[in-house]
């Protein structure tokens, strides 16, 4: 029987709110709180796909400054504004959670997987006339929480392993890139 999650989390107003209980070291590429920071909360906020389609008058744009907007979301949800916050167009009803434990060390994962607009590393984005195009963005957000005390270099190594694992799964499942060709990474 799987053990219950030790990380406190909730889904509220289209947002996954993870509460680490106290400020912890977090390594992230998130638009809010990216880099190596100390944060108590990690948010994954659901947005519409392509939230800033052009042309929209500047006065009507809500996502011109994603970091600031995510700070506002944190405030609305009673989370610390000094949080780490990501965005996803994946409905949070499709949130995947996993927990693994071995010899007292555990890892808990929270995943939103958007592959409708998948890309292949190094593949140029070209249209039918061989001209450059900008495919709609899609994301796979991976949030891992562990009780292991990792050095900064071990945190970077963990990100590398997570990225390699994501790529291996995409390749093993033959996920196509946005053009329909095989090999999403």
Tab-separated table of C-alpha atoms in Angstrom:
chain	number	residue	atom	x	y	z
A	1	UNK	CA	0.000	0.000	0.000
A	2	UNK	CA	1.469	3.395	-0.976
A	3	UNK	CA	2.328	5.771	1.843
A	4	UNK	CA	0.470	9.088	1.985
A	5	UNK	CA	2.144	12.237	0.754
A	6	UNK	CA	4.130	14.112	3.387
A	7	UNK	CA	4.207	17.312	1.340
A	8	UNK	CA	1.133	19.459	2.009
A	9	UNK	CA	-0.624	20.568	-1.154
A	10	UNK	CA	-4.006	21.755	-2.314
A	11	UNK	CA	-5.784	22.681	-5.534
A	12	UNK	CA	-7.483	26.054	-5.313
A	13	UNK	CA	-8.711	28.473	-7.987
A	14	UNK	CA	-6.923	26.707	-10.864
A	15	UNK	CA	-3.683	26.579	-8.891
A	16	UNK	CA	-1.653	23.809	-7.315
A	17	UNK	CA	-0.322	25.230	-4.042
A	18	UNK	CA	2.503	23.254	-2.433
A	19	UNK	CA	3.365	24.269	1.135
A	20	UNK	CA	6.829	23.107	2.191
A	21	UNK	CA	6.078	24.113	5.809
A	22	UNK	CA	9.056	26.449	6.023
A	23	UNK	CA	11.434	28.141	3.619
A	24	UNK	CA	13.495	25.535	1.778
A	25	UNK	CA	16.100	25.695	-0.973
A	26	UNK	CA	14.391	25.400	-4.354
A	27	UNK	CA	16.050	25.238	-7.780
A	28	UNK	CA	13.716	26.257	-10.587
A	29	UNK	CA	13.399	27.809	-14.031
A	30	UNK	CA	9.986	29.254	-13.067
A	31	UNK	CA	9.044	32.782	-14.190
A	32	UNK	CA	8.561	33.747	-10.527
A	33	UNK	CA	11.262	32.728	-8.083
A	34	UNK	CA	13.489	31.128	-10.696
A	35	UNK	CA	17.069	30.194	-9.892
A	36	UNK	CA	18.326	28.864	-6.574
A	37	UNK	CA	16.078	30.482	-3.963
A	38	UNK	CA	14.542	29.865	-0.570
A	39	UNK	CA	10.766	29.544	-0.672
A	40	UNK	CA	7.960	28.065	1.401
A	41	UNK	CA	5.393	27.803	-1.395
A	42	UNK	CA	5.521	26.430	-4.933
A	43	UNK	CA	2.609	27.238	-7.233
A	44	UNK	CA	1.610	25.822	-10.604
A	45	UNK	CA	-1.105	28.120	-11.953
A	46	UNK	CA	-3.378	27.059	-14.792
A	47	UNK	CA	-3.720	29.661	-17.552
A	48	UNK	CA	-5.447	29.660	-20.908
A	49	UNK	CA	-3.324	28.297	-23.725
A	50	UNK	CA	-1.452	31.247	-25.281
A	51	UNK	CA	-2.697	33.807	-22.716
A	52	UNK	CA	-1.382	36.820	-24.677
A	53	UNK	CA	-2.508	36.381	-28.272
A	54	UNK	CA	-1.631	39.347	-30.471
A	55	UNK	CA	-2.864	41.950	-30.981
A	56	UNK	CA	-4.370	42.899	-27.643
A	57	UNK	CA	-4.136	46.478	-26.392
A	58	UNK	CA	-1.548	46.840	-23.634
A	59	UNK	CA	-4.249	47.941	-21.188
A	60	UNK	CA	-6.022	44.561	-21.602
A	61	UNK	CA	-3.013	42.262	-21.250
A	62	UNK	CA	-2.912	40.315	-17.997
A	63	UNK	CA	0.256	38.302	-18.646
A	64	UNK	CA	2.736	40.931	-19.892
A	65	UNK	CA	4.639	40.402	-16.643
A	66	UNK	CA	4.123	36.747	-15.624
A	67	UNK	CA	6.268	37.053	-12.491
A	68	UNK	CA	4.197	39.949	-11.162
A	69	UNK	CA	0.902	38.274	-12.080
A	70	UNK	CA	1.965	35.052	-10.349
A	71	UNK	CA	2.830	37.112	-7.263
A	72	UNK	CA	-0.741	38.433	-7.330
A	73	UNK	CA	-2.037	34.847	-7.580
A	74	UNK	CA	0.091	33.903	-4.551
A	75	UNK	CA	-1.381	36.789	-2.543
A	76	UNK	CA	-4.941	35.794	-3.508
A	77	UNK	CA	-4.244	32.256	-2.257
A	78	UNK	CA	-2.614	33.360	1.023
A	79	UNK	CA	0.760	32.035	-0.111
A	80	UNK	CA	4.036	33.878	0.326
A	81	UNK	CA	4.699	36.295	-2.597
A	82	UNK	CA	8.339	35.151	-2.395
A	83	UNK	CA	7.249	31.838	-3.850
A	84	UNK	CA	8.306	29.790	-6.835
A	85	UNK	CA	5.480	29.907	-9.386
A	86	UNK	CA	4.992	28.242	-12.751
A	87	UNK	CA	2.237	28.366	-15.354
A	88	UNK	CA	0.530	25.548	-17.216
A	89	UNK	CA	-2.269	25.321	-19.766
A	90	UNK	CA	-2.892	21.720	-18.660
A	91	UNK	CA	-6.140	21.393	-16.682
A	92	UNK	CA	-5.202	20.665	-13.069
A	93	UNK	CA	-7.732	17.829	-13.086
A	94	UNK	CA	-4.963	16.061	-15.041
A	95	UNK	CA	-2.326	16.693	-12.350
A	96	UNK	CA	-0.222	13.582	-11.800
A	97	UNK	CA	1.236	12.902	-8.346
A	98	UNK	CA	3.719	10.165	-7.525
A	99	UNK	CA	5.635	9.169	-4.401
A	100	UNK	CA	8.653	6.887	-4.110
A	101	UNK	CA	10.563	5.930	-0.966
A	102	UNK	CA	13.640	3.825	-0.316
A	103	UNK	CA	15.652	3.463	2.887
A	104	UNK	CA	13.920	6.453	4.492
A	105	UNK	CA	14.570	8.825	1.569
A	106	UNK	CA	11.445	9.899	-0.275
A	107	UNK	CA	10.650	11.908	-3.370
A	108	UNK	CA	7.195	13.273	-4.120
A	109	UNK	CA	6.402	14.505	-7.614
A	110	UNK	CA	3.766	16.804	-9.070
A	111	UNK	CA	3.472	16.810	-12.863
A	112	UNK	CA	1.450	18.690	-15.458
A	113	UNK	CA	2.095	17.291	-18.911
A	114	UNK	CA	1.243	19.322	-22.006
A	115	UNK	CA	2.474	17.687	-25.209
A	116	UNK	CA	0.046	19.048	-27.817
A	117	UNK	CA	2.780	21.428	-28.996
A	118	UNK	CA	5.818	19.267	-28.255
A	119	UNK	CA	9.191	20.099	-29.791
A	120	UNK	CA	12.442	18.269	-30.466
A	121	UNK	CA	15.679	19.680	-29.074
A	122	UNK	CA	17.675	21.269	-31.890
A	123	UNK	CA	14.839	21.044	-34.421
A	124	UNK	CA	14.166	24.386	-36.151
A	125	UNK	CA	10.562	25.527	-36.165
A	126	UNK	CA	9.745	25.829	-39.889
A	127	UNK	CA	6.384	26.021	-41.624
A	128	UNK	CA	5.167	24.429	-44.859
A	129	UNK	CA	6.961	27.113	-46.916
A	130	UNK	CA	10.192	26.424	-44.997
A	131	UNK	CA	9.864	29.802	-43.272
A	132	UNK	CA	10.259	30.182	-39.506
A	133	UNK	CA	7.136	29.801	-37.414
A	134	UNK	CA	6.449	30.124	-33.730
A	135	UNK	CA	4.590	27.025	-32.523
A	136	UNK	CA	2.226	27.516	-29.620
A	137	UNK	CA	4.007	26.879	-26.365
A	138	UNK	CA	3.426	23.735	-24.343
A	139	UNK	CA	4.974	22.684	-21.066
A	140	UNK	CA	5.786	19.719	-18.937
A	141	UNK	CA	6.116	21.049	-15.423
A	142	UNK	CA	7.934	18.781	-13.006
A	143	UNK	CA	7.987	19.638	-9.307
A	144	UNK	CA	9.959	17.266	-7.092
A	145	UNK	CA	10.087	17.482	-3.300
A	146	UNK	CA	12.405	15.304	-1.219
A	147	UNK	CA	13.585	14.903	2.345
A	148	UNK	CA	17.152	14.337	1.097
A	149	UNK	CA	19.595	17.119	1.937
A	150	UNK	CA	21.084	17.907	-1.466
A	151	UNK	CA	24.078	20.146	-2.102
A	152	UNK	CA	23.734	22.772	-4.833
A	153	UNK	CA	25.578	20.559	-7.301
A	154	UNK	CA	23.350	17.605	-6.370
A	155	UNK	CA	20.278	19.796	-7.033
A	156	UNK	CA	21.625	20.494	-10.533
A	157	UNK	CA	22.257	16.769	-10.990
A	158	UNK	CA	18.682	16.035	-9.926
A	159	UNK	CA	17.381	18.465	-12.555
A	160	UNK	CA	19.532	16.731	-15.172
A	161	UNK	CA	18.192	13.296	-14.215
A	162	UNK	CA	14.591	14.573	-14.234
A	163	UNK	CA	15.099	16.117	-17.682
A	164	UNK	CA	16.708	12.960	-19.049
A	165	UNK	CA	13.862	10.893	-17.595
A	166	UNK	CA	11.240	13.152	-19.180
A	167	UNK	CA	12.988	12.830	-22.542
A	168	UNK	CA	13.212	9.037	-22.215
A	169	UNK	CA	9.480	8.789	-21.506
A	170	UNK	CA	8.570	11.059	-24.443
A	171	UNK	CA	10.749	8.997	-26.792
A	172	UNK	CA	9.509	5.639	-25.473
A	173	UNK	CA	5.892	6.763	-25.952
A	174	UNK	CA	6.642	8.033	-29.492
A	175	UNK	CA	5.209	11.467	-28.710
A	176	UNK	CA	5.264	13.485	-31.946
A	177	UNK	CA	6.459	17.062	-32.207
A	178	UNK	CA	3.996	19.816	-33.115
A	179	UNK	CA	4.449	19.150	-36.859
A	180	UNK	CA	3.508	15.472	-36.464
A	181	UNK	CA	7.066	14.184	-36.904
A	182	UNK	CA	8.312	11.703	-34.299
A	183	UNK	CA	10.809	12.381	-31.561
A	184	UNK	CA	9.545	14.921	-29.034
A	185	UNK	CA	12.159	15.622	-26.383
